[in-house]
mmCIF file of C-alpha atoms and ligand atoms in Angstrom:
data_model
loop_
_atom_site.group_PDB
_atom_site.id
_atom_site.type_symbol
_atom_site.label_atom_id
_atom_site.label_comp_id
_atom_site.label_asym_id
_atom_site.label_seq_id
_atom_site.Cartn_x
_atom_site.Cartn_y
_atom_site.Cartn_z
ATOM 1 C CA MET A 1 0.000 0.000 0.000
ATOM 2 C CA LYS A 2 1.781 3.158 -1.236
ATOM 3 C CA TRP A 3 0.609 6.764 -1.131
ATOM 4 C CA LYS A 4 2.459 9.451 -3.059
ATOM 5 C CA GLY A 5 1.761 13.114 -2.442
ATOM 6 C CA ASP A 6 3.618 16.128 -3.829
ATOM 7 C CA LYS A 7 6.333 15.894 -1.151
ATOM 8 C CA ILE A 8 5.418 13.073 1.222
ATOM 9 C CA GLU A 9 5.338 9.447 0.145
ATOM 10 C CA PHE A 10 4.862 6.425 2.338
ATOM 11 C CA GLU A 11 4.248 2.714 2.317
ATOM 12 C CA VAL A 12 2.394 0.774 4.996
ATOM 13 C CA TYR A 13 3.308 -2.911 5.276
ATOM 14 C CA GLY A 14 2.276 -5.993 7.234
ATOM 15 C CA THR A 15 -0.993 -7.699 8.056
ATOM 16 C CA SER A 16 -3.128 -8.066 11.143
ATOM 17 C CA HIS A 17 -1.598 -11.411 12.171
ATOM 18 C CA ALA A 18 1.992 -10.897 10.877
ATOM 19 C CA PRO A 19 4.791 -10.524 13.471
ATOM 20 C CA GLU A 20 4.909 -6.785 12.809
ATOM 21 C CA ILE A 21 3.348 -3.932 10.871
ATOM 22 C CA GLY A 22 4.957 -0.661 9.958
ATOM 23 C CA VAL A 23 5.499 2.262 7.685
ATOM 24 C CA THR A 24 8.369 3.753 5.718
ATOM 25 C CA ALA A 25 8.076 7.383 4.680
ATOM 26 C CA LYS A 26 10.003 10.026 2.768
ATOM 27 C CA GLY A 27 9.565 13.774 2.466
ATOM 28 C CA LEU A 28 8.169 14.311 5.961
ATOM 29 C CA PRO A 29 8.657 17.771 7.445
ATOM 30 C CA GLU A 30 11.426 18.068 10.019
ATOM 31 C CA VAL A 31 9.835 18.188 13.452
ATOM 32 C CA ALA A 32 11.273 17.778 16.911
ATOM 33 C CA PHE A 33 10.174 14.273 17.910
ATOM 34 C CA ASP A 34 8.019 14.254 21.023
ATOM 35 C CA ALA A 35 7.755 10.657 22.294
ATOM 36 C CA ALA A 36 5.209 11.425 25.035
ATOM 37 C CA GLY A 37 2.949 13.286 22.600
ATOM 38 C CA LEU A 38 3.137 10.443 20.065
ATOM 39 C CA SER A 39 2.325 7.883 22.736
ATOM 40 C CA ALA A 40 -0.736 9.895 23.874
ATOM 41 C CA PHE A 41 -1.916 10.195 20.254
ATOM 42 C CA MET A 42 -1.460 6.462 19.562
ATOM 43 C CA ASP A 43 -3.316 5.709 22.782
ATOM 44 C CA ARG A 44 -6.471 7.355 21.373
ATOM 45 C CA ARG A 45 -6.583 4.683 18.605
ATOM 46 C CA ARG A 46 -5.673 1.760 20.826
ATOM 47 C CA ALA A 47 -8.339 -0.740 21.902
ATOM 48 C CA LYS A 48 -9.580 -0.020 25.415
ATOM 49 C CA LYS A 49 -11.491 -2.218 27.789
ATOM 50 C CA ALA A 50 -14.700 -0.575 26.609
ATOM 51 C CA ALA A 51 -18.047 -1.764 25.267
ATOM 52 C CA TYR A 52 -17.239 -0.689 21.734
ATOM 53 C CA SER A 53 -13.767 -2.104 21.548
ATOM 54 C CA THR A 54 -12.180 -5.385 20.475
ATOM 55 C CA ALA A 55 -10.786 -7.570 23.257
ATOM 56 C CA ARG A 56 -7.501 -7.642 21.326
ATOM 57 C CA MET A 57 -5.035 -5.575 23.353
ATOM 58 C CA GLU A 58 -1.982 -4.219 21.600
ATOM 59 C CA GLY A 59 0.761 -2.008 23.040
ATOM 60 C CA ASP A 60 1.107 -0.065 19.778
ATOM 61 C CA ILE A 61 4.481 1.342 20.783
ATOM 62 C CA PRO A 62 6.335 2.165 17.579
ATOM 63 C CA GLU A 63 10.095 1.732 17.221
ATOM 64 C CA ILE A 64 11.172 4.671 15.117
ATOM 65 C CA SER A 65 14.412 5.033 13.180
ATOM 66 C CA PHE A 66 15.696 7.479 10.580
ATOM 67 C CA SER A 67 18.187 6.802 7.821
ATOM 68 C CA GLU A 68 19.050 9.668 5.505
ATOM 69 C CA ASP A 69 15.642 11.081 4.552
ATOM 70 C CA GLU A 70 13.624 7.957 5.328
ATOM 71 C CA LEU A 71 11.606 7.337 8.468
ATOM 72 C CA ARG A 72 10.806 3.790 9.503
ATOM 73 C CA ALA A 73 8.299 2.951 12.235
ATOM 74 C CA VAL A 74 7.799 -0.657 13.314
ATOM 75 C CA ILE A 75 4.964 -1.860 15.549
ATOM 76 C CA LYS A 76 5.030 -5.422 16.873
ATOM 77 C CA ASN A 77 1.825 -7.478 16.720
ATOM 78 C CA GLY A 78 1.702 -9.134 20.119
ATOM 79 C CA ASP A 79 -1.863 -10.251 20.827
ATOM 80 C CA VAL A 80 -2.487 -12.470 17.755
ATOM 81 C CA LYS A 81 -5.096 -15.257 17.903
ATOM 82 C CA SER A 82 -5.551 -16.756 14.406
ATOM 83 C CA SER A 83 -7.417 -19.817 15.760
ATOM 84 C CA ASP A 84 -10.589 -17.693 15.844
ATOM 85 C CA TYR A 85 -10.536 -17.853 12.045
ATOM 86 C CA ASN A 86 -9.990 -21.630 11.554
ATOM 87 C CA GLU A 87 -13.709 -22.269 11.034
ATOM 88 C CA LEU A 88 -13.876 -19.457 8.490
ATOM 89 C CA TYR A 89 -11.290 -20.874 6.071
ATOM 90 C CA GLY A 90 -12.688 -20.223 2.577
ATOM 91 C CA ILE A 91 -15.782 -18.516 3.994
ATOM 92 C CA PRO A 92 -15.855 -14.738 3.405
ATOM 93 C CA ARG A 93 -17.379 -12.520 6.088
ATOM 94 C CA PRO A 94 -20.120 -10.445 4.439
ATOM 95 C CA SER A 95 -19.010 -6.860 3.740
ATOM 96 C CA HIS A 96 -15.473 -7.380 5.026
ATOM 97 C CA ALA A 97 -12.747 -7.312 2.344
ATOM 98 C CA ASP A 98 -12.583 -11.160 2.295
ATOM 99 C CA TYR A 99 -14.539 -11.950 -0.886
ATOM 100 C CA ALA A 100 -13.172 -8.982 -2.856
ATOM 101 C CA ALA A 101 -9.615 -9.977 -1.847
ATOM 102 C CA HIS A 102 -10.336 -13.568 -2.961
ATOM 103 C CA LEU A 103 -11.342 -12.243 -6.386
ATOM 104 C CA MET A 104 -8.115 -10.222 -6.454
ATOM 105 C CA ASP A 105 -5.603 -12.980 -5.652
ATOM 106 C CA GLY A 106 -7.469 -16.217 -4.969
ATOM 107 C CA ARG A 107 -6.842 -16.228 -1.218
ATOM 108 C CA LEU A 108 -8.968 -18.426 1.055
ATOM 109 C CA ASP A 109 -7.336 -17.584 4.395
ATOM 110 C CA PHE A 110 -9.016 -14.464 5.772
ATOM 111 C CA SER A 111 -7.324 -14.474 9.205
ATOM 112 C CA GLY A 112 -7.590 -11.165 10.979
ATOM 113 C CA GLY A 113 -8.591 -9.321 7.812
ATOM 114 C CA GLY A 114 -5.016 -9.485 6.451
ATOM 115 C CA GLU A 115 -3.838 -6.171 5.096
ATOM 116 C CA PHE A 116 -7.422 -4.831 5.234
ATOM 117 C CA SER A 117 -7.477 -4.871 9.023
ATOM 118 C CA GLY A 118 -8.052 -1.692 11.000
ATOM 119 C CA ARG A 119 -4.755 -2.563 12.683
ATOM 120 C CA LEU A 120 -2.929 -1.077 9.692
ATOM 121 C CA THR A 121 -4.167 2.369 10.727
ATOM 122 C CA ALA A 122 -1.687 2.376 13.644
ATOM 123 C CA PRO A 123 1.323 3.171 11.387
ATOM 124 C CA LEU A 124 -0.745 5.891 9.694
ATOM 125 C CA CYS A 125 -1.146 7.515 13.110
ATOM 126 C CA VAL A 126 2.657 7.706 13.532
ATOM 127 C CA LEU A 127 2.950 9.802 10.359
ATOM 128 C CA GLY A 128 -0.194 11.710 11.259
ATOM 129 C CA TYR A 129 1.309 12.728 14.576
ATOM 130 C CA MET A 130 4.410 14.105 12.806
ATOM 131 C CA ALA A 131 2.242 15.989 10.310
ATOM 132 C CA LYS A 132 0.069 17.366 13.115
ATOM 133 C CA SER A 133 3.175 18.552 14.998
ATOM 134 C CA TYR A 134 4.460 20.339 11.883
ATOM 135 C CA LEU A 135 1.090 22.036 11.299
ATOM 136 C CA SER A 136 0.764 22.958 14.960
ATOM 137 C CA LYS A 137 4.093 24.898 14.811
ATOM 138 C CA LYS A 138 2.394 27.014 12.137
ATOM 139 C CA GLY A 139 -0.673 27.627 14.306
ATOM 140 C CA ILE A 140 -2.790 25.065 12.447
ATOM 141 C CA ARG A 141 -4.974 22.788 14.552
ATOM 142 C CA VAL A 142 -6.513 19.542 13.259
ATOM 143 C CA SER A 143 -9.321 18.219 15.467
ATOM 144 C CA ALA A 144 -11.755 15.360 14.991
ATOM 145 C CA TRP A 145 -14.575 14.005 17.142
ATOM 146 C CA VAL A 146 -17.449 11.530 17.016
ATOM 147 C CA SER A 147 -20.547 13.429 15.969
ATOM 148 C CA GLU A 148 -22.975 10.514 15.551
ATOM 149 C CA VAL A 149 -23.212 6.886 16.625
ATOM 150 C CA GLY A 150 -26.091 4.924 15.131
ATOM 151 C CA ARG A 151 -29.145 7.118 15.643
ATOM 152 C CA VAL A 152 -27.618 9.319 18.380
ATOM 153 C CA LYS A 153 -26.647 12.729 17.037
ATOM 154 C CA GLY A 154 -24.078 14.763 18.981
ATOM 155 C CA ALA A 155 -21.982 17.870 18.295
ATOM 156 C CA THR A 156 -21.741 19.010 14.681
ATOM 157 C CA TYR A 157 -19.886 21.873 13.017
ATOM 158 C CA ARG A 158 -23.080 22.439 11.036
ATOM 159 C CA ASN A 159 -24.418 24.214 14.143
ATOM 160 C CA GLY A 160 -21.193 26.255 14.513
ATOM 161 C CA LEU A 161 -17.711 25.158 15.479
ATOM 162 C CA THR A 162 -17.038 25.262 19.248
ATOM 163 C CA GLU A 163 -13.949 24.929 21.423
ATOM 164 C CA GLU A 164 -15.503 21.749 22.910
ATOM 165 C CA MET A 165 -15.359 20.126 19.470
ATOM 166 C CA LEU A 166 -11.820 21.327 18.788
ATOM 167 C CA SER A 167 -10.407 20.281 22.153
ATOM 168 C CA ALA A 168 -12.203 16.942 22.685
ATOM 169 C CA GLY A 169 -9.341 14.861 21.260
ATOM 170 C CA GLU A 170 -6.681 16.865 23.108
ATOM 171 C CA LYS A 171 -8.519 16.031 26.332
ATOM 172 C CA GLY A 172 -8.532 12.329 25.420
ATOM 173 C CA GLU A 173 -12.289 12.419 24.749
ATOM 174 C CA TRP A 174 -13.830 11.023 21.571
ATOM 175 C CA SER A 175 -17.076 12.964 21.663
ATOM 176 C CA PRO A 176 -17.876 16.373 23.122
ATOM 177 C CA LEU A 177 -21.640 15.711 23.394
ATOM 178 C CA ARG A 178 -24.022 12.817 24.256
ATOM 179 C CA LYS A 179 -21.191 10.333 24.775
ATOM 180 C CA GLY A 180 -23.225 8.428 27.375
ATOM 181 C CA GLU A 181 -26.110 7.868 24.965
ATOM 182 C CA MET A 182 -23.675 6.867 22.230
ATOM 183 C CA LEU A 183 -22.134 4.269 24.545
ATOM 184 C CA GLU A 184 -25.624 2.925 25.309
ATOM 185 C CA GLU A 185 -26.315 2.636 21.571
ATOM 186 C CA ILE A 186 -23.110 0.610 21.149
ATOM 187 C CA THR A 187 -23.780 -1.598 24.179
ATOM 188 C CA ARG A 188 -27.313 -2.295 22.889
ATOM 189 C CA ALA A 189 -25.996 -3.327 19.466
ATOM 190 C CA ALA A 190 -23.290 -5.555 21.001
ATOM 191 C CA ALA A 191 -25.867 -7.238 23.283
ATOM 192 C CA GLU A 192 -27.885 -8.031 20.159
ATOM 193 C CA LYS A 193 -24.753 -9.573 18.551
ATOM 194 C CA ASP A 194 -24.709 -6.621 16.165
ATOM 195 C CA SER A 195 -22.625 -3.512 15.428
ATOM 196 C CA VAL A 196 -23.214 0.211 14.762
ATOM 197 C CA GLY A 197 -21.525 2.845 12.607
ATOM 198 C CA GLY A 198 -21.463 6.594 12.830
ATOM 199 C CA ARG A 199 -20.100 9.904 11.694
ATOM 200 C CA ILE A 200 -16.779 11.526 12.526
ATOM 201 C CA GLU A 201 -16.312 15.229 11.951
ATOM 202 C CA CYS A 202 -13.018 17.057 11.559
ATOM 203 C CA ALA A 203 -12.195 20.760 11.599
ATOM 204 C CA VAL A 204 -8.947 22.500 10.726
ATOM 205 C CA THR A 205 -8.365 26.016 12.006
ATOM 206 C CA GLY A 206 -5.541 28.361 10.971
ATOM 207 C CA TYR A 207 -4.860 26.797 7.560
ATOM 208 C CA PRO A 208 -3.814 29.471 5.060
ATOM 209 C CA GLY A 209 -5.925 30.264 2.009
ATOM 210 C CA GLY A 210 -4.607 29.667 -1.506
ATOM 211 C CA ILE A 211 -3.248 26.140 -0.932
ATOM 212 C CA GLY A 212 -4.169 23.340 -3.350
ATOM 213 C CA GLY A 213 -5.239 23.697 -6.945
ATOM 214 C CA GLY A 214 -7.633 22.733 -9.685
ATOM 215 C CA LEU A 215 -7.926 19.268 -11.255
ATOM 216 C CA PHE A 216 -5.262 16.906 -9.861
ATOM 217 C CA GLY A 217 -4.036 19.546 -7.403
ATOM 218 C CA SER A 218 -7.371 19.520 -5.540
ATOM 219 C CA LEU A 219 -7.083 19.709 -1.762
ATOM 220 C CA GLU A 220 -10.411 17.872 -1.421
ATOM 221 C CA GLY A 221 -9.036 15.114 -3.656
ATOM 222 C CA LYS A 222 -5.810 14.830 -1.658
ATOM 223 C CA ILE A 223 -7.591 14.720 1.701
ATOM 224 C CA SER A 224 -10.171 12.204 0.435
ATOM 225 C CA SER A 225 -7.526 9.901 -1.052
ATOM 226 C CA LEU A 226 -6.053 9.517 2.438
ATOM 227 C CA LEU A 227 -9.395 9.279 4.245
ATOM 228 C CA TYR A 228 -10.423 6.400 1.982
ATOM 229 C CA LEU A 229 -7.281 4.504 3.030
ATOM 230 C CA ILE A 230 -9.027 4.032 6.368
ATOM 231 C CA PRO A 231 -11.008 0.792 6.359
ATOM 232 C CA ALA A 232 -14.744 1.175 7.061
ATOM 233 C CA ILE A 233 -14.941 4.776 5.792
ATOM 234 C CA LYS A 234 -17.565 4.755 3.052
ATOM 235 C CA GLY A 235 -18.355 8.442 2.664
ATOM 236 C CA VAL A 236 -16.567 11.801 2.806
ATOM 237 C CA GLU A 237 -18.175 15.234 2.662
ATOM 238 C CA PHE A 238 -16.857 18.783 2.985
ATOM 239 C CA GLY A 239 -18.831 21.522 4.731
ATOM 240 C CA ALA A 240 -22.566 20.982 4.145
ATOM 241 C CA GLY A 241 -21.583 18.110 1.819
ATOM 242 C CA PHE A 242 -24.483 15.987 0.584
ATOM 243 C CA ASP A 243 -27.029 18.496 1.957
ATOM 244 C CA LEU A 244 -25.803 20.972 -0.696
ATOM 245 C CA ALA A 245 -27.584 18.782 -3.236
ATOM 246 C CA ASN A 246 -30.949 19.899 -1.859
ATOM 247 C CA MET A 247 -30.189 23.603 -1.381
ATOM 248 C CA ARG A 248 -30.699 26.594 -3.619
ATOM 249 C CA GLY A 249 -27.609 28.631 -4.564
ATOM 250 C CA SER A 250 -28.824 31.536 -2.418
ATOM 251 C CA GLU A 251 -28.847 29.213 0.604
ATOM 252 C CA ALA A 252 -25.665 27.290 -0.209
ATOM 253 C CA ASN A 253 -23.347 30.217 -1.089
ATOM 254 C CA ASP A 254 -21.021 31.610 1.596
ATOM 255 C CA PRO A 255 -21.204 35.440 1.306
ATOM 256 C CA LEU A 256 -17.965 37.450 1.592
ATOM 257 C CA ARG A 257 -17.532 40.597 3.737
ATOM 258 C CA VAL A 258 -14.692 42.889 4.774
ATOM 259 C CA GLU A 259 -14.505 43.209 8.562
ATOM 260 C CA GLY A 260 -11.868 45.458 10.138
ATOM 261 C CA GLY A 261 -9.933 45.428 6.877
ATOM 262 C CA LYS A 262 -9.926 41.616 6.734
ATOM 263 C CA VAL A 263 -11.886 39.305 4.438
ATOM 264 C CA ALA A 264 -14.406 37.160 6.273
ATOM 265 C CA PHE A 265 -17.119 34.698 5.326
ATOM 266 C CA ILE A 266 -20.581 34.950 6.839
ATOM 267 C CA LYS A 267 -20.874 31.173 6.920
ATOM 268 C CA ASN A 268 -19.010 28.083 5.779
ATOM 269 C CA ASP A 269 -21.093 25.568 3.847
ATOM 270 C CA ALA A 270 -18.222 24.983 1.382
ATOM 271 C CA GLY A 271 -16.055 23.604 4.212
ATOM 272 C CA GLY A 272 -13.217 26.078 3.595
ATOM 273 C CA ILE A 273 -12.382 24.866 0.094
ATOM 274 C CA ASN A 274 -13.465 26.249 -3.299
ATOM 275 C CA GLY A 275 -12.159 24.925 -6.589
ATOM 276 C CA GLY A 276 -9.871 22.525 -4.742
ATOM 277 C CA ILE A 277 -8.081 25.479 -3.080
ATOM 278 C CA SER A 278 -8.299 26.479 0.590
ATOM 279 C CA ASN A 279 -10.197 29.778 0.933
ATOM 280 C CA GLY A 280 -8.918 30.787 4.383
ATOM 281 C CA ASN A 281 -12.104 29.714 6.175
ATOM 282 C CA ASP A 282 -11.925 26.761 8.617
ATOM 283 C CA ILE A 283 -11.723 23.468 6.760
ATOM 284 C CA THR A 284 -14.642 21.273 7.866
ATOM 285 C CA LEU A 285 -15.355 17.730 6.757
ATOM 286 C CA ALA A 286 -17.177 14.614 7.861
ATOM 287 C CA VAL A 287 -16.811 10.907 7.191
ATOM 288 C CA ALA A 288 -19.359 8.091 7.364
ATOM 289 C CA VAL A 289 -18.074 4.983 9.148
ATOM 290 C CA ARG A 290 -19.903 1.752 8.396
ATOM 291 C CA PRO A 291 -21.010 -0.617 11.165
ATOM 292 C CA THR A 292 -18.290 -3.198 11.866
ATOM 293 C CA PRO A 293 -18.756 -5.990 9.296
ATOM 294 C CA SER A 294 -17.803 -8.840 11.689
ATOM 295 C CA ILE A 295 -20.894 -9.408 13.780
ATOM 296 C CA ALA A 296 -21.651 -12.385 16.016
ATOM 297 C CA ARG A 297 -25.199 -12.756 14.661
ATOM 298 C CA LYS A 298 -25.979 -15.605 12.244
ATOM 299 C CA GLN A 299 -25.397 -14.497 8.632
ATOM 300 C CA GLN A 300 -25.571 -15.966 5.157
ATOM 301 C CA SER A 301 -22.339 -16.546 3.269
ATOM 302 C CA ILE A 302 -20.724 -19.092 0.966
ATOM 303 C CA ASP A 303 -18.044 -21.775 1.217
ATOM 304 C CA LEU A 304 -15.689 -20.932 -1.631
ATOM 305 C CA VAL A 305 -14.057 -24.396 -1.577
ATOM 306 C CA LYS A 306 -17.247 -26.479 -1.553
ATOM 307 C CA ARG A 307 -19.175 -23.915 -3.631
ATOM 308 C CA GLU A 308 -22.194 -24.084 -1.364
ATOM 309 C CA ASN A 309 -24.257 -21.757 0.765
ATOM 310 C CA VAL A 310 -23.509 -21.657 4.496
ATOM 311 C CA GLU A 311 -24.648 -19.873 7.633
ATOM 312 C CA ILE A 312 -21.898 -18.400 9.774
ATOM 313 C CA GLU A 313 -21.515 -17.067 13.290
ATOM 314 C CA ILE A 314 -18.301 -15.065 13.568
ATOM 315 C CA LYS A 315 -16.315 -15.582 16.753
ATOM 316 C CA GLY A 316 -13.062 -13.614 16.984
ATOM 317 C CA ARG A 317 -12.543 -10.287 18.731
ATOM 318 C CA HIS A 318 -14.173 -7.346 17.039
ATOM 319 C CA ASP A 319 -15.089 -3.740 17.792
ATOM 320 C CA ALA A 320 -18.891 -3.439 18.112
ATOM 321 C CA CYS A 321 -18.319 0.127 16.905
ATOM 322 C CA ILE A 322 -15.220 1.274 15.056
ATOM 323 C CA VAL A 323 -16.117 4.957 15.209
ATOM 324 C CA PRO A 324 -14.349 6.097 18.451
ATOM 325 C CA ARG A 325 -11.062 4.396 17.526
ATOM 326 C CA ALA A 326 -11.075 5.884 14.025
ATOM 327 C CA VAL A 327 -11.128 9.512 15.298
ATOM 328 C CA PRO A 328 -7.331 9.989 15.594
ATOM 329 C CA VAL A 329 -6.907 8.136 12.292
ATOM 330 C CA VAL A 330 -9.101 10.760 10.596
ATOM 331 C CA GLU A 331 -6.960 13.507 12.170
ATOM 332 C CA ALA A 332 -3.857 11.689 10.911
ATOM 333 C CA ALA A 333 -5.133 11.369 7.320
ATOM 334 C CA VAL A 334 -6.234 15.014 7.155
ATOM 335 C CA ALA A 335 -2.966 16.261 8.717
ATOM 336 C CA ILE A 336 -0.767 14.286 6.284
ATOM 337 C CA ALA A 337 -2.712 15.647 3.280
ATOM 338 C CA LEU A 338 -2.628 19.249 4.525
ATOM 339 C CA ALA A 339 1.068 19.059 5.465
ATOM 340 C CA ASP A 340 1.876 17.689 2.010
ATOM 341 C CA ALA A 341 -0.030 20.509 0.271
ATOM 342 C CA LEU A 342 1.686 23.121 2.452
ATOM 343 C CA LEU A 343 5.173 21.630 2.010
ATOM 344 C CA LYS A 344 4.718 21.929 -1.755
ATOM 345 C CA GLU A 345 4.432 25.717 -1.364
ATOM 346 C CA GLU A 346 7.556 25.978 0.833
ATOM 347 C CA LYS A 347 10.754 26.800 -0.936
HETATM 348 C C1 LIG B 401 -9.669 1.135 13.873
HETATM 349 C C2 LIG B 401 -10.449 0.121 13.067
HETATM 350 C C3 LIG B 401 -10.797 -1.096 13.645
HETATM 351 C C4 LIG B 401 -11.518 -2.053 12.916
HETATM 352 N N1 LIG B 401 -11.870 -3.199 13.544
HETATM 353 C C5 LIG B 401 -12.631 -4.118 12.863
HETATM 354 C C6 LIG B 401 -13.048 -5.315 13.528
HETATM 355 O O1 LIG B 401 -12.753 -5.552 14.707
HETATM 356 N N2 LIG B 401 -13.800 -6.201 12.811
HETATM 357 C C7 LIG B 401 -14.186 -5.957 11.511
HETATM 358 O O2 LIG B 401 -14.885 -6.762 10.899
HETATM 359 N N3 LIG B 401 -13.810 -4.817 10.875
HETATM 360 C C8 LIG B 401 -13.044 -3.903 11.518
HETATM 361 N N4 LIG B 401 -12.662 -2.752 10.855
HETATM 362 C C9 LIG B 401 -13.208 -2.460 9.507
HETATM 363 C C10 LIG B 401 -12.717 -3.370 8.402
HETATM 364 O O3 LIG B 401 -11.306 -3.407 8.376
HETATM 365 C C11 LIG B 401 -13.288 -2.890 7.043
HETATM 366 O O4 LIG B 401 -14.658 -2.725 7.096
HETATM 367 C C12 LIG B 401 -12.931 -3.883 5.929
HETATM 368 O O5 LIG B 401 -11.543 -3.860 5.669
HETATM 369 C C13 LIG B 401 -13.651 -3.600 4.595
HETATM 370 O O6 LIG B 401 -13.303 -2.337 4.114
HETATM 371 P P1 LIG B 401 -14.427 -1.234 3.789
HETATM 372 O O7 LIG B 401 -15.412 -1.252 4.921
HETATM 373 O O8 LIG B 401 -13.671 0.070 3.707
HETATM 374 O O9 LIG B 401 -15.057 -1.600 2.488
HETATM 375 C C14 LIG B 401 -11.909 -1.786 11.558
HETATM 376 C C15 LIG B 401 -11.547 -0.554 10.990
HETATM 377 C C16 LIG B 401 -10.838 0.403 11.715
HETATM 378 C C17 LIG B 401 -10.480 1.725 11.081
#
């Protein structure tokens, strides 16, 4: 898996049940490496002993080395239990990557989700932390939070961006509003051998205007290409996003004003980007996270070896809701994209 930006390029390697996973990267900005800060950031993605979280416990402590201009981060996979998948040999889990991966390379062993596992987002967080640190030195803040879980709707930038939303992650919280009800929604789904999805929002303050470009230079394109690397993300929108489809131009447009000699926008339904270029307004975006595909409930699938229909009950250790753990990963993806676009402008 390789991503190539204008300045930053990186490759994530490994699989969920391999001895290790990791990332190699070039073109990263030079930042003073803060081990405690990185550890706190990685901790936000780590599985916790919580209702929504897998029982798989990983330390997620990266070993980081630099040689010339290349960074290498290695994370050991400690808590591997492939036996959970023995009964599922040749049987794809509905809506996981199993069947699509079988079509790609003929595989029948779907242990741990292979390279499609959410585990592979840990190395992305290492790079994301570096990108966030670089942006932060320039007064740019990248903040994400859970805004919806199942049918519970919490804080959204659509009602105005607040400090609670921006600081939730820094305080180690995943949602600034209605977290209790969200947890109940997850617990209810898990008790019914089911899973729930949700919506993560992200806001970027302090990002300069004029960064990005038309066509292949699009900032929305660059950000989205990294957000879609995150497994389980099935939708991305900027500003008012899909609601823009039902608005009139007079409602959707963000009027411009001069206030105290400075240009300001009256509102921000474009999400801070026009024509693929940042317009100086806050960048706001949201992602839709699907319910975890691996559910314990009985489901229909097929046995690819015997070519017959089967009913499966997935054992294994799975998050009943991926949404809280994906929050720092969204910050990481957005920060890498925005750092790359900014580095391109630096001489
Ligand atoms: C942090 C994180 C943890 C995940 N944990 C699980 C899990 O425990 N069980 C599962 O079936 N899927 C899990 N996923 C989602 C699957 O990896 C994903 O749905 C699958 O690869 C198919 O990709 P798609 O949903 O993007 O199409 C997780 C995703 C993330 C980001």
